[in-house]
Coordinates of C-alpha atoms in Angstrom, one line a residue:
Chain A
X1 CA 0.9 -32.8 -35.5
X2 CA -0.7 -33.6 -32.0
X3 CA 2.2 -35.5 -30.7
X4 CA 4.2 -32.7 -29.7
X5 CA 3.0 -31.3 -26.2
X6 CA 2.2 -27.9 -26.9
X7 CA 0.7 -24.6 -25.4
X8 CA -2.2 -23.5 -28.0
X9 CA -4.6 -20.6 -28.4
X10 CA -7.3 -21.8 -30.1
X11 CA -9.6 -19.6 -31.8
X12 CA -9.8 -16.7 -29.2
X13 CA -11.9 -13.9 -29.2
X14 CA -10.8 -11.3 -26.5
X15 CA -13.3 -7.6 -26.2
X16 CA -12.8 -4.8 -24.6
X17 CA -16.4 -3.4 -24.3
X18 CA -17.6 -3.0 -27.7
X19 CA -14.2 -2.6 -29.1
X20 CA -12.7 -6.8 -30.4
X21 CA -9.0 -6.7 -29.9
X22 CA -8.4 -10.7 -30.7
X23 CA -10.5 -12.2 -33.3
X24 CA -10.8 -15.5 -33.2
X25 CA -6.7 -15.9 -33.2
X26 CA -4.7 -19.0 -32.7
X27 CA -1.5 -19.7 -31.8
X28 CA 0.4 -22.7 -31.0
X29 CA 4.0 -23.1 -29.1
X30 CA 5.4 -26.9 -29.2
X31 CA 7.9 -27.6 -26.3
X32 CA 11.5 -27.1 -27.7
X33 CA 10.4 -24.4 -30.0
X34 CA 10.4 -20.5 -30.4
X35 CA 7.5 -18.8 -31.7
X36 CA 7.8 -15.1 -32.4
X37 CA 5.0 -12.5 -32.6
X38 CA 4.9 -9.5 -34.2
X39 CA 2.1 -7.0 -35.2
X40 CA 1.3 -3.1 -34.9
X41 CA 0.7 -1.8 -31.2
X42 CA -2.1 -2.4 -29.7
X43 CA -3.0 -5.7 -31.9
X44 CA -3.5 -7.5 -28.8
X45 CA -0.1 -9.0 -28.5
X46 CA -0.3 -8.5 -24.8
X47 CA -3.7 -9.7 -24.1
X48 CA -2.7 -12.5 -26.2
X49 CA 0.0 -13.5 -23.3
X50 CA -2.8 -12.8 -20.5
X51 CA -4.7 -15.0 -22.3
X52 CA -1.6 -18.0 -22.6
X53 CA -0.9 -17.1 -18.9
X54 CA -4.3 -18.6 -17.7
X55 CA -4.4 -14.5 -16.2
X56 CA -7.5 -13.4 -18.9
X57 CA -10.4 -15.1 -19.7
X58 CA -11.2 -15.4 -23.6
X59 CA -14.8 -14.2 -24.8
X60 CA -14.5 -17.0 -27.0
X61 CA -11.8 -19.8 -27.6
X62 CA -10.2 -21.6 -25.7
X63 CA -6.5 -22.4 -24.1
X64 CA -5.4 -25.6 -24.3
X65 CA -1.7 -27.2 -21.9
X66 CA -0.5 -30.3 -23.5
X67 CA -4.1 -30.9 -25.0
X68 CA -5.6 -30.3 -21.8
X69 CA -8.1 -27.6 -21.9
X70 CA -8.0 -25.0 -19.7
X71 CA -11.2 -23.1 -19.1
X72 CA -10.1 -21.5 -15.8
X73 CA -8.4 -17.9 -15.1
X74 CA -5.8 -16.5 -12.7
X75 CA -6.7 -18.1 -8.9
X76 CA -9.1 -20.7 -10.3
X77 CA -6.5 -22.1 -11.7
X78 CA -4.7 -25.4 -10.4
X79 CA -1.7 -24.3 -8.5
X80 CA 0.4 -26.8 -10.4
X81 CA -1.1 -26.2 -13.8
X82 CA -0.7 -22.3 -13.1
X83 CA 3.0 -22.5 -13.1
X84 CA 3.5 -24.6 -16.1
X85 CA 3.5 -21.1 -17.9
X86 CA 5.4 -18.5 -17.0
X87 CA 5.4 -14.7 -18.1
X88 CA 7.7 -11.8 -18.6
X89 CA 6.4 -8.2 -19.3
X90 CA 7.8 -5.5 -20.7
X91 CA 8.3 -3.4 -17.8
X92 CA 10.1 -4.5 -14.9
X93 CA 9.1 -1.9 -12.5
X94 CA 5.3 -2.4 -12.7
X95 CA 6.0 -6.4 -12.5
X96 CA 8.2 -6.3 -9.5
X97 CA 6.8 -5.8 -5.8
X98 CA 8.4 -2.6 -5.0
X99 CA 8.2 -3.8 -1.4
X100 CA 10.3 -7.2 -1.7
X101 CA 14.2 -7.3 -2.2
X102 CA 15.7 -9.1 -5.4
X103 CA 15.8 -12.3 -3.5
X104 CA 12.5 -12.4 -2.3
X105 CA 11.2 -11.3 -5.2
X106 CA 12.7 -14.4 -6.8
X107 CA 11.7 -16.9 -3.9
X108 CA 8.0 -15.3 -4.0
X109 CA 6.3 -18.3 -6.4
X110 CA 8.6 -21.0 -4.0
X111 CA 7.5 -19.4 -1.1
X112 CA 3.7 -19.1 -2.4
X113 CA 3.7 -22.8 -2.8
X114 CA 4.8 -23.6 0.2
X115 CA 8.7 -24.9 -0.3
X116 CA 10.8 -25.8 2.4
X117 CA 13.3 -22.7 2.8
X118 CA 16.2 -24.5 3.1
X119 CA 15.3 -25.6 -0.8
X120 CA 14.2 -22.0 -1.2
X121 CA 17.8 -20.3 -0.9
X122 CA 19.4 -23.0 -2.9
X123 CA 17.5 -22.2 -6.1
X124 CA 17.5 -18.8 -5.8
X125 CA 21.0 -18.3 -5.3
X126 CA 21.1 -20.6 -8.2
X127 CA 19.1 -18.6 -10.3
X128 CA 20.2 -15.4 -9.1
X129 CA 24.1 -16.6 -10.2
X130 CA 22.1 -17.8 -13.9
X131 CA 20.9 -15.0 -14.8
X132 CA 24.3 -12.6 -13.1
X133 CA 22.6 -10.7 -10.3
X134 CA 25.9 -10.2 -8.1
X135 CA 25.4 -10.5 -4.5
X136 CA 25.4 -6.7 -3.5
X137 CA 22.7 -6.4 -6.2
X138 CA 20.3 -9.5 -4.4
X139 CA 19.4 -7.6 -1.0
X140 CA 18.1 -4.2 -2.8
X141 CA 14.8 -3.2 -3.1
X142 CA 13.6 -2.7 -6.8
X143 CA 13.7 1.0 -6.6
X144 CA 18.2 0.7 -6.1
X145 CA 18.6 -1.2 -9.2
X146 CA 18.3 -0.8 -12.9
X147 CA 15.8 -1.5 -15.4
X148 CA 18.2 -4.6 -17.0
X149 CA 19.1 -5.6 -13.3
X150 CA 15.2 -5.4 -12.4
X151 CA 14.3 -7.4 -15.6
X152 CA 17.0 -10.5 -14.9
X153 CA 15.6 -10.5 -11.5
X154 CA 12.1 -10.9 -13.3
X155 CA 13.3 -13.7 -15.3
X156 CA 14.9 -15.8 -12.4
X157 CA 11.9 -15.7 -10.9
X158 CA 9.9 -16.1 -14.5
X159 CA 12.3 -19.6 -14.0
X160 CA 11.8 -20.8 -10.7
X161 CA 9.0 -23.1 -10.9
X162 CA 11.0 -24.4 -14.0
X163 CA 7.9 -23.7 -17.1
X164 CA 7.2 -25.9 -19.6
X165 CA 6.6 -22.6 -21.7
X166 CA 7.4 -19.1 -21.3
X167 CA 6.0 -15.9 -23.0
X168 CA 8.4 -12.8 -23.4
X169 CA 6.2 -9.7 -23.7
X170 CA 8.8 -7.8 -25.0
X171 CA 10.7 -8.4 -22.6
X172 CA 14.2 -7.3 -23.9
X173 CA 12.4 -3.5 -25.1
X174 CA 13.9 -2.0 -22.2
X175 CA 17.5 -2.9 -22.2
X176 CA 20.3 -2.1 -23.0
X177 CA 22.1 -4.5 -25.8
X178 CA 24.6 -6.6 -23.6
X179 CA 21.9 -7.5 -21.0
X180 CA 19.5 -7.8 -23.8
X181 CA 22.0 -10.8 -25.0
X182 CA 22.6 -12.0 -22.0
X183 CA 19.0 -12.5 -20.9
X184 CA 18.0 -14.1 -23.9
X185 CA 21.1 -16.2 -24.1
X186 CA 19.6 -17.4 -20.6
X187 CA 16.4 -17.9 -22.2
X188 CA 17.8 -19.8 -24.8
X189 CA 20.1 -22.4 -22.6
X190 CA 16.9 -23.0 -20.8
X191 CA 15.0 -23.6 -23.4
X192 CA 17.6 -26.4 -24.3
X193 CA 17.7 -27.9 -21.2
X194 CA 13.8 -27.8 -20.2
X195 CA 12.8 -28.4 -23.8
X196 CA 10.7 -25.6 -23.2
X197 CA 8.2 -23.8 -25.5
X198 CA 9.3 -19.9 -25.4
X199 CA 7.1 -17.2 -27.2
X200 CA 9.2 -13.9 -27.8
X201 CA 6.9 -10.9 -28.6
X202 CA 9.2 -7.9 -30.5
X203 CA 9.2 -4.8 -32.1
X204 CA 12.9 -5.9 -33.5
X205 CA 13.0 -7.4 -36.5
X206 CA 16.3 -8.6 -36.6
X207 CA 16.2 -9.9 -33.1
X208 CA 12.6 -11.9 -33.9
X209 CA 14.5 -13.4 -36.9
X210 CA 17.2 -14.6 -35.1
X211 CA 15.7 -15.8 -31.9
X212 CA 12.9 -17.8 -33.2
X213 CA 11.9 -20.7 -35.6
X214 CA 9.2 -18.9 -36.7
X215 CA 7.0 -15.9 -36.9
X216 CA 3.3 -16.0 -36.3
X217 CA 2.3 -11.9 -37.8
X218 CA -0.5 -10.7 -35.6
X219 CA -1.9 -8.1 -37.9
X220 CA -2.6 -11.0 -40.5
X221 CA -4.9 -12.3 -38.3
X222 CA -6.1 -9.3 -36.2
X223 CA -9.9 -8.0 -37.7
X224 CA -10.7 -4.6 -39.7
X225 CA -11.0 -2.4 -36.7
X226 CA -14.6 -0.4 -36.6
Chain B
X13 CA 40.3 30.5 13.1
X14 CA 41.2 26.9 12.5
X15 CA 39.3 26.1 16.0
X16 CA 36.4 28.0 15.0
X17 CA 36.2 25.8 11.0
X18 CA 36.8 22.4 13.0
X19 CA 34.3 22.2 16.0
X20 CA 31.2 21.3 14.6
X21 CA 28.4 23.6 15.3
X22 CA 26.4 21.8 18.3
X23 CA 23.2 20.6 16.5
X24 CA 25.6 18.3 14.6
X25 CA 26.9 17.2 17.5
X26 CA 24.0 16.3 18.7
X27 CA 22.8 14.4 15.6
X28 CA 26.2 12.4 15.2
X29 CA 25.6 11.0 19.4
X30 CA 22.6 10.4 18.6
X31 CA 23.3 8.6 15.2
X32 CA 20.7 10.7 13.9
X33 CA 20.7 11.8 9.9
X34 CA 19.5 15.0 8.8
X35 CA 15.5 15.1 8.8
X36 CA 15.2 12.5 11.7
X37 CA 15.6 15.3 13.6
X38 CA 12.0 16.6 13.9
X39 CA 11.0 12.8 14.1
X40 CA 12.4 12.6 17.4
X41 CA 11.4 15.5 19.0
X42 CA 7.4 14.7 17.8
X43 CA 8.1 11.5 19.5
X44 CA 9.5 13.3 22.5
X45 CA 6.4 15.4 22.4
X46 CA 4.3 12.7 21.9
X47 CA 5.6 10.4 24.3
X48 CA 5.3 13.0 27.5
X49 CA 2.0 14.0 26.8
X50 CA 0.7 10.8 26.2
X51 CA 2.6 9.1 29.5
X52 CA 1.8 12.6 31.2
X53 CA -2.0 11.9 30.8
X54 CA -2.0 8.3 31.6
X55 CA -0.1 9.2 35.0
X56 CA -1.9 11.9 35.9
X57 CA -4.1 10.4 38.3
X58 CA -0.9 9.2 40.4
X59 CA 0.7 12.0 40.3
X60 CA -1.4 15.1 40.4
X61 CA -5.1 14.1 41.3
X62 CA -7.6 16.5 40.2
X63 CA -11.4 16.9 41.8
X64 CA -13.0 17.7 38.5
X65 CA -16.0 19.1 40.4
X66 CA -14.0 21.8 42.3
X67 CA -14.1 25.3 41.7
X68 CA -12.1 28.3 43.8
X69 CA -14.2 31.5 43.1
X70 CA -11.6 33.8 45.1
X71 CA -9.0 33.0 42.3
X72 CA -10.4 33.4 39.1
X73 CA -9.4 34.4 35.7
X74 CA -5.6 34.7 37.3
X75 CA -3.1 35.5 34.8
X76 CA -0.4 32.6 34.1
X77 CA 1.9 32.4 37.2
X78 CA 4.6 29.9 38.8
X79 CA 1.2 28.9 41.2
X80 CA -0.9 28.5 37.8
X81 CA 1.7 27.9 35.1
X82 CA -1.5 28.3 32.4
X83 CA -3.6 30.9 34.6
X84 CA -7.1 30.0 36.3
X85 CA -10.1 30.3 34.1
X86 CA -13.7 31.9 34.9
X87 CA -14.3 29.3 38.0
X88 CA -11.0 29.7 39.4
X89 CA -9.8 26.2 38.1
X90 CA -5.9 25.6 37.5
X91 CA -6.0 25.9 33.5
X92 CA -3.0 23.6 33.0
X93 CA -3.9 21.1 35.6
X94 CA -6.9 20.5 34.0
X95 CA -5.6 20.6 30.5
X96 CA -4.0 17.4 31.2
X97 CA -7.1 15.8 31.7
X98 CA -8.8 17.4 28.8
X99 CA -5.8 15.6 27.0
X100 CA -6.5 12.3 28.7
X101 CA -10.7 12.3 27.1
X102 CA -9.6 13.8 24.5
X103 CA -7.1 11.4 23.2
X104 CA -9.1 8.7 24.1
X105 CA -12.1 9.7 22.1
X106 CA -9.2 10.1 19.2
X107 CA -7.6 7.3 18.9
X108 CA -10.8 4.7 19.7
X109 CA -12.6 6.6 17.5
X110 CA -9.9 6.8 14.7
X111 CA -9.6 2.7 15.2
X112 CA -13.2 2.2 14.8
X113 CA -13.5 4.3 11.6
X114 CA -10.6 3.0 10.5
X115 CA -11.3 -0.9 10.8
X116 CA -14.9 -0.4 9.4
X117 CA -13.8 1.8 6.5
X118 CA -10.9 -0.7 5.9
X119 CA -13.2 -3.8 5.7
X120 CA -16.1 -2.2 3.6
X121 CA -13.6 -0.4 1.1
X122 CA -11.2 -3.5 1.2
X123 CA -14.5 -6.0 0.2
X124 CA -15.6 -3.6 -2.8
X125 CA -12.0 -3.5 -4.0
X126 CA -11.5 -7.2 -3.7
X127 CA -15.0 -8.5 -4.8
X128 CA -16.0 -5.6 -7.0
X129 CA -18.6 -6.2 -9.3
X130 CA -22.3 -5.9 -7.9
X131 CA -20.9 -5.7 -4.0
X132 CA -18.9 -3.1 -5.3
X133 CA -21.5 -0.5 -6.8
X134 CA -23.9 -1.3 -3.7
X135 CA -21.5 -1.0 -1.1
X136 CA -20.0 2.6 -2.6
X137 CA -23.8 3.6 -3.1
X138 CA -23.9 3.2 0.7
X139 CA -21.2 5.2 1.3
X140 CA -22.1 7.9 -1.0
X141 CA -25.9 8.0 0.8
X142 CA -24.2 8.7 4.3
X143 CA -21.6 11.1 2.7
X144 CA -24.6 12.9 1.5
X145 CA -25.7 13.8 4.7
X146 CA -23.8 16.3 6.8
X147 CA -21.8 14.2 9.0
X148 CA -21.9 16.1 12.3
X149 CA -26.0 16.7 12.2
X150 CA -25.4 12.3 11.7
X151 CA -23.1 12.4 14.8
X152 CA -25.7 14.6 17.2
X153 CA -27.9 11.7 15.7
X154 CA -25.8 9.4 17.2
X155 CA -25.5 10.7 20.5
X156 CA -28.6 11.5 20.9
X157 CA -30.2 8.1 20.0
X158 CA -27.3 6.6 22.4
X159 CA -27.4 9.7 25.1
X160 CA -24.3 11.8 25.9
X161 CA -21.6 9.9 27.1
X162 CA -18.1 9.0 26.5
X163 CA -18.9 6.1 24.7
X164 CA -21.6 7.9 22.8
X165 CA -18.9 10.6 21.6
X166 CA -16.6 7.5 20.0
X167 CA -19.6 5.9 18.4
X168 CA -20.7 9.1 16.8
X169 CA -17.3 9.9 15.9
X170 CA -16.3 6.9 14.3
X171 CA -19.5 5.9 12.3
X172 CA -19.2 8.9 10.9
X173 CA -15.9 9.2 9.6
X174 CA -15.2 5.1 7.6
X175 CA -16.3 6.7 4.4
X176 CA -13.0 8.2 3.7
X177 CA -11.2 5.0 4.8
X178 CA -13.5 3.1 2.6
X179 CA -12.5 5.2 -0.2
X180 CA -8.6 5.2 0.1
X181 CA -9.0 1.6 0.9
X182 CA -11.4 0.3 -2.2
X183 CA -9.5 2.8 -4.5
X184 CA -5.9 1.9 -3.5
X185 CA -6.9 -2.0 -3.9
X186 CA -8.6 -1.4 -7.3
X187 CA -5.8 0.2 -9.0
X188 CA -3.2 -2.5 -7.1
X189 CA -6.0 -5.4 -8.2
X190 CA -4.8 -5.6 -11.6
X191 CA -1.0 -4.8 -11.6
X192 CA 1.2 -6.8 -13.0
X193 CA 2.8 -7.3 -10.0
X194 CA 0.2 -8.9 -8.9
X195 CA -0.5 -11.0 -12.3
X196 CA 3.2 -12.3 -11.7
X197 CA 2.0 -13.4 -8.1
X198 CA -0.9 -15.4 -9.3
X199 CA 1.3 -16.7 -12.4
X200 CA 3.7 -17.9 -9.6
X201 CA 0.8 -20.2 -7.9
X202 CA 0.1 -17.3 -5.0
X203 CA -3.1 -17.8 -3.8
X204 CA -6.0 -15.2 -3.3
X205 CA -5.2 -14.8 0.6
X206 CA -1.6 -15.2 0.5
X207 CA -2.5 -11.9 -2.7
X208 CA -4.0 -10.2 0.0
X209 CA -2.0 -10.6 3.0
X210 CA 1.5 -10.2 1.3
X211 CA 1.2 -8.0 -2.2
X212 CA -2.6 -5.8 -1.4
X213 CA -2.5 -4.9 2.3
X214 CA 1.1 -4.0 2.7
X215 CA 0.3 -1.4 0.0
X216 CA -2.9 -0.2 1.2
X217 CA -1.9 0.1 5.1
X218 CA 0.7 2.7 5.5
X219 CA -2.3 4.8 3.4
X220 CA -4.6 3.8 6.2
X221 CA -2.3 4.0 9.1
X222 CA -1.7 7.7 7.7
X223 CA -5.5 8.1 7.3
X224 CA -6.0 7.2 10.8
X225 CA -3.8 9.2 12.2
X226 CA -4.5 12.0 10.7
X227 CA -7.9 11.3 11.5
X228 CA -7.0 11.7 15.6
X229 CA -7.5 15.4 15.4
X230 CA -10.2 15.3 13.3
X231 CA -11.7 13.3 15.7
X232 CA -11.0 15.9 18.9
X233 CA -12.4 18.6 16.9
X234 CA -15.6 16.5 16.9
X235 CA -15.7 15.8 20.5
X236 CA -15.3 19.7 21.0
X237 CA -18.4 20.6 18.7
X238 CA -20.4 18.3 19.9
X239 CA -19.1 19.3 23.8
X240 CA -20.3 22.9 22.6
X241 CA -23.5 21.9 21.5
X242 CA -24.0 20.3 24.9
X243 CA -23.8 16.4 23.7
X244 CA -20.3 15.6 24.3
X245 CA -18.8 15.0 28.0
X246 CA -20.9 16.7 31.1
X247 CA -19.6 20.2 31.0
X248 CA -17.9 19.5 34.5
X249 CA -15.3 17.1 33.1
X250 CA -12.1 18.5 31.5
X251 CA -12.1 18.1 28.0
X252 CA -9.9 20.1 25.5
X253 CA -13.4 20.7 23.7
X254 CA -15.3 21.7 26.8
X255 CA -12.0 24.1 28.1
X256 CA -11.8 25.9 24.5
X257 CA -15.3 26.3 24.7
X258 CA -15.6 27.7 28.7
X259 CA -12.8 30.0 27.4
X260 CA -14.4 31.9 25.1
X261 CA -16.3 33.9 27.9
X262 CA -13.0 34.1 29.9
X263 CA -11.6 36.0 26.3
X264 CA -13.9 38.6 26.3
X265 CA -13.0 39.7 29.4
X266 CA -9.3 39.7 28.6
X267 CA -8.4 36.3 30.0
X268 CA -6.7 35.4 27.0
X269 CA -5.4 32.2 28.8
X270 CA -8.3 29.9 29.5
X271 CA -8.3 29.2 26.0
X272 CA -4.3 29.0 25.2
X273 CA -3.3 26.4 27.1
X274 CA -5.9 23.8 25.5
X275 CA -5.8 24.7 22.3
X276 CA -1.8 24.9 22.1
X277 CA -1.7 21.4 23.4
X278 CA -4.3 20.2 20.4
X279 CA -1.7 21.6 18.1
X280 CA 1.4 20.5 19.4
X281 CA -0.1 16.7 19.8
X282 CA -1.7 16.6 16.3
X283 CA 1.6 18.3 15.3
X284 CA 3.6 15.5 16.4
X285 CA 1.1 12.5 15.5
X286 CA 1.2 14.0 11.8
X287 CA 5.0 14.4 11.4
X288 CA 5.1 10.4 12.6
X289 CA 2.3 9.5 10.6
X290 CA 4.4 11.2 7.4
X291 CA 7.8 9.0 9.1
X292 CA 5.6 6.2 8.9
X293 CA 4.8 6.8 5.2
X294 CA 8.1 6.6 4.3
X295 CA 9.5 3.9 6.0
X296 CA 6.7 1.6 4.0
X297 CA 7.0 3.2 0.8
X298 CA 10.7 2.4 -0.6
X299 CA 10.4 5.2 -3.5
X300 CA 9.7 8.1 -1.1
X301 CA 12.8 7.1 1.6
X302 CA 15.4 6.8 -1.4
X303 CA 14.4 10.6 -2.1
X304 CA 14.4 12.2 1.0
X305 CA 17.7 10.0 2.4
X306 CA 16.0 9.4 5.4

């Protein structure tokens, strides 16, 4: 059970003034696995990936990284621990800098920690190629490219610090079916080649089903709402 | 007929030499405007000295001439000539005064965004207290703790005038703070400065270089009330605000021009500094470019 390294949830309790939206909930992602979510809106499925992304600090609970216990949030956060766990939301648009072009928005978190930029084009074009941004497509500002184009810029840079775990808020919501396969066919080769722990939050059904191992339900373990 | 469909009518013309695109136009000429007045002022002294102290009483209130291009007002002074230097004070008091406000408002608003919290309600509380009081009566305070002077004008002018910075600034970082834009940043390993310098600030300062700007005319009015109320500049130095005000007599008595010549060259400079300040805007926000093709 413990030998697996493993991203883990334990027990968390997340408020929002009087109202509880995580109680006491945990959830555990070994590396080399895929752990679906589902649950009603508003269940806390989102706070539930602030909370894995070291970006919201639990009432109660705590998150643990390979059974090291993180009690830190967002810039408290070790550098290199910080970017063990990578995230990518729903929407694109509100994720992306709407000031930085595809590329930079990709060599941002190389940039941030301080990678030579020789090193810094190299993976990017890399990643840009992985994930099929075309090379007209890497010098636009988000605002000249599409929501799918937006979102596989998103997860090259979601990539670029290579994770050990990554948590897809619904990531796939917004687009349309071919990219949709395409992104998480990217997902899924880097899963197998990072032996990386990947947590897909869905509405779809049938995509949950066939993405992951398993399905942790949300409302199960979300409380009687006063 | 065929000649007449194929010459291009001569404002195209002009654009296509000029590799300009349609609505860079008015851009041009503001900086144009802009430009003259501003180099105009600054070489005044070299190249049309003015005795601020001298007065012609055999040649007053003349109407607009090729000898007085804007008329002579009530002391026989060359209107135009001495608009020029009206423009020099006055956009001087402007823009220092514009800077000042601006840098203040920008680091109290910019500390309750980023720190928020406790710092946040005490600092806004401030703000609110000094908003509270009418801002000109807080001005006179100003210069008349300091006595009237040039530098007494700026200082009254710009301690008055940071709360609106202070606003944009706290509001525009607060509702940037917790994008997830800037979660992404963080989750990449950016740190809190490197948050600040390269995701927050270029955000909030096209929205404060606009707010200053647009706070340079603001600022001349200022200098022209407190002028009239006998705390700006000496009444003997050439002010736009002390020249508006001198005219007023002069318009009674039919001398329409005393007035004109200052307070057309308030709005043509405010004019141009607001359609840069909107160029400006756009260049820095992406969204509003791709809609007006500029």
């Amino acid at each position: 059970m413990t030998s697996t390294p493993h991203l883990l949830a334990d027990e968390v309790t997340v408020g929002y003034g009087r109202q509880v939206v995580l109680d006491r909930v945990t959830v555990r992602i070994d590396r080399g696995e895929t752990v679906g979510l589902r649950g009603p809106s508003g269940c806390g499925k989102s706070t539930l990936v602030r909370v894995l992304a070291l970006l919201h600090q639990p009432d109660q609970g705590r998150v643990s990284i390979d059974g090291t216990a993180v009690s830190a949030v967002r810039y408290a956060v070790p550098v290199a621990l910080r970017t063990r766990v990578a995230a990518l939301f729903q929407s694109p648009r509100a994720a992306a800098d709407p000031r930085l072009s595809l590329t930079d928005l990709i060599a941002e978190p190389l940039r941030a920690t301080r990678t030579p930029e020789a090193a810094v084009r190299e993976r990017v074009t890399e990643l840009a190629d992985l994930v099929g941004l075309t090379a007209d497509l890497r010098s636009r500002r988000p605002h000249a490219v599409s929501d799918g184009q937006l979102q596989r810029a998103c997860l090259a840079r979601a990539l670029v610090h290579r994770p050990d775990y990554l948590l897809c808020d619904e990531a796939t919501a917004m687009l349309d079916a071919s990219t949709q396969a395409h992104v998480a066919a990217v997902i899924r080769d880097y899963q197998l080649a990072q032996q990386a722990g990947v947590l897909v939050i869905s509405h779809d059904q049938t995509l949950l089903e066939r993405w992951s191992d398993r399905i942790v339900d949300l409302a199960g373990t979300a409380p009687a709402r006063t | 007929m065929a000649d007449l469909a194929t010459r291009p009518p001569l404002l195209h013309v002009a654009r296509s030499r000029l590799r300009l695109r349609p609505g860079q136009t008015g851009v041009v000429i503001a900086g144009l405007v802009l430009l003259t007045t501003v180099a105009g002022s600054l070489l005044a002294p070299l190249v049309w000295p003015l005795d601020q102290s001298a007065v012609a009483l055999d040649q007053t209130r003349l109407a607009p001439s090729w000898t007085h291009l804007a008329g002579t007002d009530d002391l026989g002074r060359d209107v135009a000539h001495r608009a020029v230097y009206g423009l020099r004070v006055s956009l001087l008091v402007g823009a220092v005064a514009a800077l000042v406000a601006t840098v203040l408002g920008g680091v109290v608003g910019g500390i309750a965004g980023t720190l928020g919290g406790r710092v946040d309600r005490i600092l806004m509380r401030i703000v609110d207290t000094i908003a509270a009081m009418p801002h000109l009566l807080l001005g006179i305070f100003i210069v008349a703790m300091l006595r009237p002077s040039l530098g007494a004008v700026i200082a009254s002018v710009g301690l008055t005038h940071w709360l609106s910075t202070a606003r944009i600034v706290r509001s525009e970082v607060l509702s940037l703070r917790n994008r997830p834009f800037i979660d992404a940043a963080i989750s990449g390993g950016a740190g809190r400065l490197r948050v600040l310098t390269r995701h927050l600030l270029p955000h909030v300062l096209p929205r404060l270089a606009l707010a200053t700007t647009l706070m340079i005319p603001h600022a001349v009015w200022h200098e022209t009330a407190l002028s009239f109320l006998g705390l700006g500049l000496p009444p003997h130095l050439a002010s736009l605000g002390n020249m508006i005000n001198d005219g007023q007599g002069s318009l009674l008595t039919g001398a329409w021009w005393a007035s004109l010549a200052p307070g057309a060259v308030i709005v043509v400079v405010t004019f141009a500094i607001a359609v840069l300040a909107a160029r400006w805007r756009d260049r820095f926000d992406p969204r509003v470019r791709a809609e007006l093709h500029l």
